[in-house]
CSV table of C-alpha atoms in Angstrom, one decimal:
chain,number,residue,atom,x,y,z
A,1,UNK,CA,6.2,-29.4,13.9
A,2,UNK,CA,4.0,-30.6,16.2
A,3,UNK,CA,1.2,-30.7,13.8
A,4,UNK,CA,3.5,-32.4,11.3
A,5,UNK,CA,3.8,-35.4,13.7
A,6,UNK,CA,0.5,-35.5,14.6
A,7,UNK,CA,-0.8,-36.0,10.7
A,8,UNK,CA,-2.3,-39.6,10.2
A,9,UNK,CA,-0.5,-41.9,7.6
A,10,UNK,CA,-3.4,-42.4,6.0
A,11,UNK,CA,-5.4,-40.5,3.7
A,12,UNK,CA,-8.7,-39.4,4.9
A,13,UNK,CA,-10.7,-36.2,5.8
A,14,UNK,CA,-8.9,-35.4,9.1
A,15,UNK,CA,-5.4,-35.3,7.2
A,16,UNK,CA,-6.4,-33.4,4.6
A,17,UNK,CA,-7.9,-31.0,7.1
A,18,UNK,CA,-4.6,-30.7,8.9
A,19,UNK,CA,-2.2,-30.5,6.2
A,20,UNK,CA,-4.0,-27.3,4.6
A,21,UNK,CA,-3.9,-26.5,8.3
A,22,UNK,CA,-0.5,-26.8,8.1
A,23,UNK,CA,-0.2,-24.8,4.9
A,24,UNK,CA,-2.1,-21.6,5.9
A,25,UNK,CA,0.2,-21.6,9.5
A,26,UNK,CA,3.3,-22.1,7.9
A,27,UNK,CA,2.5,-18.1,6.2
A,28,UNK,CA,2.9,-16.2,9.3
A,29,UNK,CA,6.7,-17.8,9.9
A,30,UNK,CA,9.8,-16.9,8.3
A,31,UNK,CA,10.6,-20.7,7.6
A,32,UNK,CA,7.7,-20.9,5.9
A,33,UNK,CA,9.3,-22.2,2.9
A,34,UNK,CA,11.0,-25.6,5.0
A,35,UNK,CA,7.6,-26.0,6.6
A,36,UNK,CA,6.2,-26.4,3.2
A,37,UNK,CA,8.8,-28.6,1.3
A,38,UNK,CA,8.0,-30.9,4.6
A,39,UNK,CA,4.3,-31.0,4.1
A,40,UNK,CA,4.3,-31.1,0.3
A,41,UNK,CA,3.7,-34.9,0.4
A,42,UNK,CA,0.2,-34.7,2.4
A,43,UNK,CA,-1.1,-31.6,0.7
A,44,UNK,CA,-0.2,-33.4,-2.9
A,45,UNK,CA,-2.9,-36.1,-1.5
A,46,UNK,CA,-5.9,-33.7,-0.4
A,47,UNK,CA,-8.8,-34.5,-2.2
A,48,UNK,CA,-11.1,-33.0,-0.3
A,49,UNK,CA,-13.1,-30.0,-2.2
A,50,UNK,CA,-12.9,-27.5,0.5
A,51,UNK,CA,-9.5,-28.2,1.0
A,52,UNK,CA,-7.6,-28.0,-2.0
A,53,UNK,CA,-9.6,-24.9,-2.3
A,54,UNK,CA,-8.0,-23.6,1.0
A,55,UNK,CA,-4.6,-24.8,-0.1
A,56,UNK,CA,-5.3,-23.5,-3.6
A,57,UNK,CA,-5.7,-19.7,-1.9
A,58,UNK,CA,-2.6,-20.2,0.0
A,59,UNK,CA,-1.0,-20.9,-3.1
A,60,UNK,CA,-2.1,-17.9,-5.3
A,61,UNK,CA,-1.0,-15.8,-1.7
A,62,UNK,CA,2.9,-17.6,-2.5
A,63,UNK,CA,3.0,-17.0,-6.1
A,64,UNK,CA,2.4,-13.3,-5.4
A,65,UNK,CA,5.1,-13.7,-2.7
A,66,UNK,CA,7.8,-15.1,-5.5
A,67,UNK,CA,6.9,-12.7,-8.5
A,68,UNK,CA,5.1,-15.2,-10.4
A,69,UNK,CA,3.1,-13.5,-13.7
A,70,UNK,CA,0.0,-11.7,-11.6
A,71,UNK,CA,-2.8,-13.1,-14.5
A,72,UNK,CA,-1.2,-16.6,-12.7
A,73,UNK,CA,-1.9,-15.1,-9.3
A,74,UNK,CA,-5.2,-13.8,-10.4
A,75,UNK,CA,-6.1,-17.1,-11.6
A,76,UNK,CA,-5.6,-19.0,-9.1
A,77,UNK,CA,-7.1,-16.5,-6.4
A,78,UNK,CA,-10.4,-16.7,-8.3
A,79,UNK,CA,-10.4,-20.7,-8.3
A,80,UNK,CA,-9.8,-20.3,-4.7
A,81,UNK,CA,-12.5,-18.4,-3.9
A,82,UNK,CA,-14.5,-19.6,-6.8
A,83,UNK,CA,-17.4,-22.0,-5.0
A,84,UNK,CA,-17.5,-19.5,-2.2
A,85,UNK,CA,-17.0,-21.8,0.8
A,86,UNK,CA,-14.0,-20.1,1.4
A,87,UNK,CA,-15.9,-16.5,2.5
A,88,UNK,CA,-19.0,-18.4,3.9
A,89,UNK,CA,-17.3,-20.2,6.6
A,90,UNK,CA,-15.4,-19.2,9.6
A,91,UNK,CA,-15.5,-21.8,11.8
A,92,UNK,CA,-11.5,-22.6,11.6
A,93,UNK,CA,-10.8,-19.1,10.6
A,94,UNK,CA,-10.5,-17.5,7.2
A,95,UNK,CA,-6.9,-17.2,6.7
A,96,UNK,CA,-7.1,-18.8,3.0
A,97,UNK,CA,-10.2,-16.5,1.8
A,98,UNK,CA,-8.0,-13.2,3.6
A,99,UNK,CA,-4.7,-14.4,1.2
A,100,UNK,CA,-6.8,-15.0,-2.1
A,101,UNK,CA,-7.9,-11.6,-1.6
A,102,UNK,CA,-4.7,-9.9,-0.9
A,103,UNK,CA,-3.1,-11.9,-4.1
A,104,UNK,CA,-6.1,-10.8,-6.3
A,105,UNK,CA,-5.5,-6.9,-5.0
A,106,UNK,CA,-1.6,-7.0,-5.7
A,107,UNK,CA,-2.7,-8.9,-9.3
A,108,UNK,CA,-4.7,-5.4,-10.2
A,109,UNK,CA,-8.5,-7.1,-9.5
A,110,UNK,CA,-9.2,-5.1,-6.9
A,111,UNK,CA,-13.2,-4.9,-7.3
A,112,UNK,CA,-13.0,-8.8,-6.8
A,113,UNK,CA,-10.7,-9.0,-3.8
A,114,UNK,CA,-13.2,-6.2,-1.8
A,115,UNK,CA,-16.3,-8.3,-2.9
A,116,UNK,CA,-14.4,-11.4,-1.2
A,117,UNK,CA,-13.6,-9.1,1.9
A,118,UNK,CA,-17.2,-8.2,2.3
A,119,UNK,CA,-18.6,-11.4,2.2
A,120,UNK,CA,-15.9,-12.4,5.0
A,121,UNK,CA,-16.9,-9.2,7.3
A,122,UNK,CA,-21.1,-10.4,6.6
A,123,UNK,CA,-20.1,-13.8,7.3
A,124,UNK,CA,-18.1,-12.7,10.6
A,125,UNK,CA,-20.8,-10.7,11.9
A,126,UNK,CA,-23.3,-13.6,11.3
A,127,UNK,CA,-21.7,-16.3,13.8
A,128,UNK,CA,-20.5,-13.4,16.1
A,129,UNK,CA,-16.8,-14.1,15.2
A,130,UNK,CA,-14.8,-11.3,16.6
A,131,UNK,CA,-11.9,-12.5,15.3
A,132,UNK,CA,-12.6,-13.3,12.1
A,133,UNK,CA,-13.9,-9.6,11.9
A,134,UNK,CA,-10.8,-8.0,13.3
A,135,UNK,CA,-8.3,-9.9,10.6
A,136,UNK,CA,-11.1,-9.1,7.8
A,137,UNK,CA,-11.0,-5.6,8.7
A,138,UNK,CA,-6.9,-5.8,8.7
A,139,UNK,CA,-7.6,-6.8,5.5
A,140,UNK,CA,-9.6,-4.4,4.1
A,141,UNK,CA,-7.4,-1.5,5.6
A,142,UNK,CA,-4.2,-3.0,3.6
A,143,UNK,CA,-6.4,-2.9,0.6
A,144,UNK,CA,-8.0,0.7,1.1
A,145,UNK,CA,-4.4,2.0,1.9
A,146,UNK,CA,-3.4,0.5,-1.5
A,147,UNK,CA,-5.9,2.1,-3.3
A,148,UNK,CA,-5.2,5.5,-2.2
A,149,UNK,CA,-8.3,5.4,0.6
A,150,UNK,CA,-6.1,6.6,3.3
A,151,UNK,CA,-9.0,7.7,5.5
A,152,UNK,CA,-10.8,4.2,5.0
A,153,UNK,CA,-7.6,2.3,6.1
A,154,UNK,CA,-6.8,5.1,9.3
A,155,UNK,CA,-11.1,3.7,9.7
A,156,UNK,CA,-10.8,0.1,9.7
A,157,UNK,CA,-7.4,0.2,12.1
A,158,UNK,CA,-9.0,2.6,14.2
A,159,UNK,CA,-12.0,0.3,14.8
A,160,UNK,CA,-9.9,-2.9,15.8
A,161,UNK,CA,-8.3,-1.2,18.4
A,162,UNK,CA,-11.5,0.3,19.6
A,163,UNK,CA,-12.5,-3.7,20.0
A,164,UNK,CA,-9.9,-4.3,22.3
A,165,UNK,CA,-8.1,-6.6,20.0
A,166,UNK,CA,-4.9,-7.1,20.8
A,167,UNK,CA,-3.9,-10.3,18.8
A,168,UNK,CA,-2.4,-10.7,15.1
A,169,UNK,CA,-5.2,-8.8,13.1
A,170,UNK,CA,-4.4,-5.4,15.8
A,171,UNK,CA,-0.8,-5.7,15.3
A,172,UNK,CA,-1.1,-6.3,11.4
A,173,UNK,CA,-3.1,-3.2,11.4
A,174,UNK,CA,-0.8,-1.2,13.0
A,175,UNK,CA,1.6,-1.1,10.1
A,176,UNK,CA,-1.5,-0.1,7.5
A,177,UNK,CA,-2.5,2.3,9.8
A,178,UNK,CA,1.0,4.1,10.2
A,179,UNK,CA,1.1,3.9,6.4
A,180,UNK,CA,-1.9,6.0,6.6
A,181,UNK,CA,-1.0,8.6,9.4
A,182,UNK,CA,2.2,8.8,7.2
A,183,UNK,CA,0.3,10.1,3.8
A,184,UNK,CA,-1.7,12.5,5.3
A,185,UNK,CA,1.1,14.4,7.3
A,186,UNK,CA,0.0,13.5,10.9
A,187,UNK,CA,3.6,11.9,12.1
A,188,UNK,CA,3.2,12.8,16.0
A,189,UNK,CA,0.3,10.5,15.6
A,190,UNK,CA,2.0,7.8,13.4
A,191,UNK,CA,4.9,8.2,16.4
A,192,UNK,CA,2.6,7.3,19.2
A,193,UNK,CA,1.3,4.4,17.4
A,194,UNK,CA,4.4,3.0,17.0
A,195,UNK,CA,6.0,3.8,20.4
A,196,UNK,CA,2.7,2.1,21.9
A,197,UNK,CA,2.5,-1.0,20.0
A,198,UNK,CA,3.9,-4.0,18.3
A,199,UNK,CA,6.3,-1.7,16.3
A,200,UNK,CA,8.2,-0.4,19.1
A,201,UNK,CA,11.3,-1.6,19.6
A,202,UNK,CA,11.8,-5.0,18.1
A,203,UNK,CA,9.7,-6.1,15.5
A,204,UNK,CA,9.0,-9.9,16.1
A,205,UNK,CA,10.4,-11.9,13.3
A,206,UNK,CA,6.7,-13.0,11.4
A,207,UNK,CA,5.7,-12.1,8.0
A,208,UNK,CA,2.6,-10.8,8.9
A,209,UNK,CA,5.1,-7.8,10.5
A,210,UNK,CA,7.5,-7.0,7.8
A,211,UNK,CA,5.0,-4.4,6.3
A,212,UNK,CA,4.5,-2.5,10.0
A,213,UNK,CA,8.3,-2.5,9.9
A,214,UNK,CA,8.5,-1.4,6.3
A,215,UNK,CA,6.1,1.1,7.8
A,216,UNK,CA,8.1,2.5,10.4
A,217,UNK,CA,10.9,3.1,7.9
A,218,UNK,CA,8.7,5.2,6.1
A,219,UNK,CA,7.9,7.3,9.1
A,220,UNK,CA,11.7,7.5,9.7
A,221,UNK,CA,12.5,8.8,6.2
A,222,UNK,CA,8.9,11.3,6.4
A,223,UNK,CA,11.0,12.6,10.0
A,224,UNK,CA,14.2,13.1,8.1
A,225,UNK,CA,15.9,10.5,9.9
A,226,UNK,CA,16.3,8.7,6.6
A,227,UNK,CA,19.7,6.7,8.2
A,228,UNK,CA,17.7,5.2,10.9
A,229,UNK,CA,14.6,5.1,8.5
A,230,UNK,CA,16.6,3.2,6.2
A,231,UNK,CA,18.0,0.6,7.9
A,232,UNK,CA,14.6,-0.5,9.1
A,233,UNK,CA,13.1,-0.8,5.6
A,234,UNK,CA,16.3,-2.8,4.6
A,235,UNK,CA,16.2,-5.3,7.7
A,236,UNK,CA,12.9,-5.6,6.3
A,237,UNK,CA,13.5,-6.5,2.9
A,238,UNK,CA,16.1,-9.0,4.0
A,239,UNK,CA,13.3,-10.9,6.3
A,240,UNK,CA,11.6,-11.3,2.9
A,241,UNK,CA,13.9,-12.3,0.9
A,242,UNK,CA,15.1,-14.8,3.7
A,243,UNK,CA,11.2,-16.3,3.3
A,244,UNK,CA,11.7,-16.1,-0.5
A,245,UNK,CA,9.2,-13.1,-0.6
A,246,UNK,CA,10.4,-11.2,-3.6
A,247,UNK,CA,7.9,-9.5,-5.0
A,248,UNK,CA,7.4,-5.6,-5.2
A,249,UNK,CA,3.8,-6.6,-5.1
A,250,UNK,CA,3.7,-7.7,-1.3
A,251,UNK,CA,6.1,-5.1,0.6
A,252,UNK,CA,8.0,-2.7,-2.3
A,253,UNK,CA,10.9,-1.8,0.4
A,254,UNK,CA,13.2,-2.0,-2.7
A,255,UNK,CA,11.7,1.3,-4.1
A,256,UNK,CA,11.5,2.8,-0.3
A,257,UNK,CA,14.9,2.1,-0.1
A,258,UNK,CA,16.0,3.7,-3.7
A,259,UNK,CA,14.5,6.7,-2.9
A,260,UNK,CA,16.3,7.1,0.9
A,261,UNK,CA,19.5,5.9,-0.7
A,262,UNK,CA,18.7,9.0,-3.2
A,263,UNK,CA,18.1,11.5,-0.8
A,264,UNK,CA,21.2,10.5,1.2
A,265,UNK,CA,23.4,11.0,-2.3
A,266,UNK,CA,24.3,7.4,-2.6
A,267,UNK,CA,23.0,7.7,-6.4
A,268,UNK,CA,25.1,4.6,-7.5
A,269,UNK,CA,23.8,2.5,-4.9
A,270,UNK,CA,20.0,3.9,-5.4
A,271,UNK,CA,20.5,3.2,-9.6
A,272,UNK,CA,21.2,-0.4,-7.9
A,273,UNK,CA,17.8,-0.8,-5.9
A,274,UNK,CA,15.3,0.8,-8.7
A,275,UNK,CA,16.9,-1.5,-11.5
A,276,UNK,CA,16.3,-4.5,-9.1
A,277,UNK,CA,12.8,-3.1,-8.2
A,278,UNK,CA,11.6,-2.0,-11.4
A,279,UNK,CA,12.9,-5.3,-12.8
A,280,UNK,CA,10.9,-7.3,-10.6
A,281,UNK,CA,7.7,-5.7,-10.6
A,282,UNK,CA,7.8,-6.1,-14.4
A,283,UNK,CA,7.9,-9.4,-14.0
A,284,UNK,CA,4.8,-9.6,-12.0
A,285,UNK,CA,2.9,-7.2,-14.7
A,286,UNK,CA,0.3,-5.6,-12.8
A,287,UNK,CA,0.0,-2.2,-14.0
A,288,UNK,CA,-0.4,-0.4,-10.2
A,289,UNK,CA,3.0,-2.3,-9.3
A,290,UNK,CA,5.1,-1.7,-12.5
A,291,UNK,CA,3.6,1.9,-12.6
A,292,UNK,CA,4.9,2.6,-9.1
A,293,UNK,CA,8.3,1.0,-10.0
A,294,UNK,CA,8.9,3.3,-12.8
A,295,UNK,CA,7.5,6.1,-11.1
A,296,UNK,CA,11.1,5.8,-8.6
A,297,UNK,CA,13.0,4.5,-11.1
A,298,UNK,CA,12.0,7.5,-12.7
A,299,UNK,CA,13.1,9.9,-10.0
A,300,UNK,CA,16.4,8.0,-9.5
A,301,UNK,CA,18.4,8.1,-13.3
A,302,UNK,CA,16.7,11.8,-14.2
A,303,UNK,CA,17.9,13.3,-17.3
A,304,UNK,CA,15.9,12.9,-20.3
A,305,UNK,CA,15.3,9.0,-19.5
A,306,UNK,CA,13.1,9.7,-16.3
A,307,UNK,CA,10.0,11.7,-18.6
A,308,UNK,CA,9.9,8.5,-20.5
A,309,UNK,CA,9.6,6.4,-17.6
A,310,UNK,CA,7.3,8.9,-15.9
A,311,UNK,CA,4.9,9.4,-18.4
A,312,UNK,CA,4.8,5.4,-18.7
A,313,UNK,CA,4.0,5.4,-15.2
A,314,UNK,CA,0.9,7.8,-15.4
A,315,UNK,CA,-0.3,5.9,-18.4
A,316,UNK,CA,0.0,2.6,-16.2
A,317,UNK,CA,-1.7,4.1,-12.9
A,318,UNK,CA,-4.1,6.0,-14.4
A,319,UNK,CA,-6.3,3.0,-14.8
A,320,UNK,CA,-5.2,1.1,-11.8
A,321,UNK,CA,-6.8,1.4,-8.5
A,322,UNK,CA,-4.0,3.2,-6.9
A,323,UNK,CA,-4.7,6.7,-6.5
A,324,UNK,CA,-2.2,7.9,-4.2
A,325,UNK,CA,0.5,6.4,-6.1
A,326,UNK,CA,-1.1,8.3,-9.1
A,327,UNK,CA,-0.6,11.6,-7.2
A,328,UNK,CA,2.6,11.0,-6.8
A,329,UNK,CA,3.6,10.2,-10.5
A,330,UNK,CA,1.5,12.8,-11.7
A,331,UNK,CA,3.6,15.5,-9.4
A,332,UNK,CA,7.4,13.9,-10.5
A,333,UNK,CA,6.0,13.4,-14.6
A,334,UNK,CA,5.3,17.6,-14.1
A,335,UNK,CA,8.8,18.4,-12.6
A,336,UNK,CA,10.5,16.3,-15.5
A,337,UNK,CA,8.4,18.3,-17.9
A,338,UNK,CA,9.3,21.4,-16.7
A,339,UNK,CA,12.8,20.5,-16.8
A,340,UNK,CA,12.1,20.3,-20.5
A,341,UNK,CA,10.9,23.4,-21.2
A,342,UNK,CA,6.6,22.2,-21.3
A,343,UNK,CA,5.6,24.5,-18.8
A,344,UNK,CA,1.5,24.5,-19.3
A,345,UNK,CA,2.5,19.7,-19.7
A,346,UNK,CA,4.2,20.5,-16.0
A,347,UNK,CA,1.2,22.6,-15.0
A,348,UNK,CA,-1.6,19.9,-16.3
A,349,UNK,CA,0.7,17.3,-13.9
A,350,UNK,CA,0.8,20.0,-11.0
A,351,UNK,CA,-3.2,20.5,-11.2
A,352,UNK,CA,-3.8,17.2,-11.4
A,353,UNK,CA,-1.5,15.9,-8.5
A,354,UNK,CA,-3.0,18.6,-6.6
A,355,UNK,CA,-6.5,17.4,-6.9
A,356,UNK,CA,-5.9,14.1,-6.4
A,357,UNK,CA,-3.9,14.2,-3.4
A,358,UNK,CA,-6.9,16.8,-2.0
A,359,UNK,CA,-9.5,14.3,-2.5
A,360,UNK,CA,-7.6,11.5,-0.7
A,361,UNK,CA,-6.7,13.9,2.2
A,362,UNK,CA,-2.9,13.5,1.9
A,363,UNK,CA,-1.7,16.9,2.6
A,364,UNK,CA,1.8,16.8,2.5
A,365,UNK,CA,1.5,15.9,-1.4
A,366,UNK,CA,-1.2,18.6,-1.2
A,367,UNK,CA,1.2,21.2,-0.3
A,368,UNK,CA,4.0,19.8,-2.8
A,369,UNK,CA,1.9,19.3,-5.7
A,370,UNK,CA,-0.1,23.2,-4.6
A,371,UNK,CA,4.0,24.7,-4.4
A,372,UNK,CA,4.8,23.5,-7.8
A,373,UNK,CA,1.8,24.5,-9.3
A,374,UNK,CA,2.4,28.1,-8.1
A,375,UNK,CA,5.9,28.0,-9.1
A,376,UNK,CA,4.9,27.2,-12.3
A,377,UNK,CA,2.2,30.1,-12.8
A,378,UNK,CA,-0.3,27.8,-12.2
A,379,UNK,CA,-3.8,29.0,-10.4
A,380,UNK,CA,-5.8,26.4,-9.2
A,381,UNK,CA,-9.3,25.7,-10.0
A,382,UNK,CA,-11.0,26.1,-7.2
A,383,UNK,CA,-9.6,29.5,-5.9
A,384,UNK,CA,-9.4,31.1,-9.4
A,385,UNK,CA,-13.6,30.1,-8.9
A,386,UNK,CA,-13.1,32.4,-5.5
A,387,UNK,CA,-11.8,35.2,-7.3
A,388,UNK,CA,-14.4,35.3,-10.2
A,389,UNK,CA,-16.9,34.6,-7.9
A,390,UNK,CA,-16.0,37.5,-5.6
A,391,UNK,CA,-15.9,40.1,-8.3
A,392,UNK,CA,-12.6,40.7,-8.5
A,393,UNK,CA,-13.1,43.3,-11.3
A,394,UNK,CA,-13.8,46.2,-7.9
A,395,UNK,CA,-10.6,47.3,-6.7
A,396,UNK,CA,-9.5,46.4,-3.0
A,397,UNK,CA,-11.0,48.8,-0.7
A,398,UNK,CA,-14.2,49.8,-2.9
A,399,UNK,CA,-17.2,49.7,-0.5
A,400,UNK,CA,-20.6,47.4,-1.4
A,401,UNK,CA,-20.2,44.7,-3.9
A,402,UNK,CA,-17.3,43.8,-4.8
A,403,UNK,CA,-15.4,45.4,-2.1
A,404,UNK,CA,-15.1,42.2,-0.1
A,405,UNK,CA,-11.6,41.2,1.8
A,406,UNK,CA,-11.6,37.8,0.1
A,407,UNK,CA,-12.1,40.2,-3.7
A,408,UNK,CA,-9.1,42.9,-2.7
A,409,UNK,CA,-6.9,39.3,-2.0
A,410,UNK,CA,-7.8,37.9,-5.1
A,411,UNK,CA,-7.1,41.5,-7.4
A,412,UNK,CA,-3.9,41.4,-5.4
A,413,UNK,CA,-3.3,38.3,-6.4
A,414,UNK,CA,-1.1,37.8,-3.7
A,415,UNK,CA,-1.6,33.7,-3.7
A,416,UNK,CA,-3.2,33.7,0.0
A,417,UNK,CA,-6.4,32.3,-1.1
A,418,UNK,CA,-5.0,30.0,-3.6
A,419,UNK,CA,-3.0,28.5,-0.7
A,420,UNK,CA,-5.7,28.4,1.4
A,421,UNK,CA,-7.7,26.3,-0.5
A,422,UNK,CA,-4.6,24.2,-1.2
């Protein structure tokens, strides 16, 4: 408000510098869409290249926030960050550049929205601007966790707090980061970094936080305090929706919420939350966020509708850069074919959930996707490879070749090595 006063009444550099001020600020508060009906006069007047194109980002960042179509996102995001000024210059900070990116990730363009974050972490370096750094790495680990890079994301969190940072860009992190601990089955660790920082007890009111406490609602439910875990991801989603964030694409607590609402047998209610989430992330069309949605609607109405959905989902995901999510709809698509009889289908989805979820280091799906793919007669690749390798054809006990421990497991096929591996 302060800044609103202070803008001059008449049009000129220094007003269009602080109304696209004014815009970028007005992101990390939950009246963000008052403060911007108020300044909607001043930034209709910038004429200034550099800052329409700052106010241009902002504005790609919102229409991701309300579900507008993502190839409108998209679009926008790249005329943002089009002439480059936006990721060459640091000197009042790079919020705009940081929310053209994020809106061009959610939109599916992923390969352009990490370009944009490198240039912002060379550019940061370059005029020794820690700060800049710490919210570009931020950044970068929302983007990696998206993408399934769970070890990349735990990397970039990991090295802010090393800095000593212990403004926005460490506590935005800490949500990514938890995110991450989450995946890969290390909750004692994602506990302590919640008990130690900004996610501990109440979570200040600022968009920037709504993720970390979408986070910690995930932890909750991964405890199996799904009540408590719950009603954090739902005091999160109404904090969006009281900002007029919508969208699946920015904080999907809908789907979060679906699937604890499942778990707890509130089916009716759950039914309630996918419809509303799929719906939505349909509207916004990028194929990692619809793919995702019908991945839990999917997994909420069953029956022979869900293999529909699911095998929609894996056609969606498998060409969007969102790997874990992948996993994850590659493990329910094989349970719903298995209710349907298509044993080796359920085993293809079983493998392949396995793998990827190995290769992204997310071990809880590891052990889910490895279970199932036992269960179903499955052997996976790499320890039915063991077996042959070990000559396997020598019975258990036979001395010299063949006689190994690891062959007499594998011609007892008793699983041990297969699980392992897993």
């Amino acid at each position: 408000r302060v800044a609103e006063r202070e803008l001059p009444k008449s049009a000129g550099p220094g007003r269009d510098r602080l109304a696209a001020r004014i815009v970028e600020m007005a992101c990390f508060l939950p009246d963000r869409e008052d403060i911007m009906r108020r300044n909607a006069p001043a930034v209709a007047a910038i004429d200034t290249p550099e800052m329409v194109a700052r106010v241009r980002a902002v504005e790609a960042h919102d229409a991701m926030l309300v579900g507008a179509p993502a190839e409108e996102v998209a679009e926008l995001a790249r005329d943002a960050l089009a002439a480059g000024a936006l990721t060459t210059d640091t000197s009042e900070g790079s919020v705009p550049a940081f929310l053209a990116c994020i809106a061009l990730a959610a939109a599916g363009d992923a390969a352009s929205a990490d370009s944009g974050i490198d240039r912002l972490l060379v550019t940061a370096r370059r005029r020794g601007s820690v700060v800049a750094y710490a919210a570009a790495l931020s950044v970068r680990a929302r983007l990696r966790l998206a993408r399934g890079d769970l070890k990349g994301c735990e990397a970039d969190a990991v090295e802010i707090a090393a800095g000593g940072s212990e403004g926005i860009a460490r506590h935005y992190s800490s949500g990514w980061l938890v995110g991450s601990l989450v995946a890969q089955g290390r909750l004692e660790e994602a506990e302590e970094e919640v008990r130690h920082g900004i996610l501990g007890g109440d979570v200040p009111n600022l968009m920037a936080l709504n993720s970390g406490l979408h986070a910690r609602g995930r932890l909750r439910i991964a405890e199996g305090r799904i009540e408590e875990g719950l009603r954090d991801v739902i005091a999160c989603g109404e904090r969006q929706e009281r900002a007029g964030a919508i969208s699946p694409a920015d904080v999907p607590w809908r789907g979060t919420a679906a699937l604890a609402l499942l778990a707890l047998g509130r089916t009716e209610h759950a039914r309630e939350m996918s419809a509303a989430h799929s719906a939505l992330a349909e509207a916004f069309g990028a194929p990692a966020v619809v793919g995702a949605a019908l991945r839990i609607r999917g997994l909420v109405v069953g029956g022979p509708e869900a293999l529909r959905l699911l095998e929609h989902s894996v056609e969606l995901l498998d060409g969007a850069p969102a790997r874990l999510e992948l996993a994850h709809a590659q493990l329910a698509l094989g349970r719903a074919r298995q209710a349907t009889g298509d044993d080796e289908g359920a085993r293809r989805s079983f493998a392949r959930a396995r793998e990827l979820a190995e290769e992204l280091n997310a071990t809880p799906l590891k052990a889910e996707a490895m279970t199932a793919l036992l269960a179903a007669g499955g052997r996976p690749r790499r320890a039915r490879a063991k077996c042959e390798g070990a000559g396997a054809v020598d019975r258990p006990g036979r001395k010299g070749m063949g006689g190994s421990p690891q062959a007499a497991r594998c011609a007892h096929g008793d699983g041990r090595t297969a699980r392992r591996d897993a």
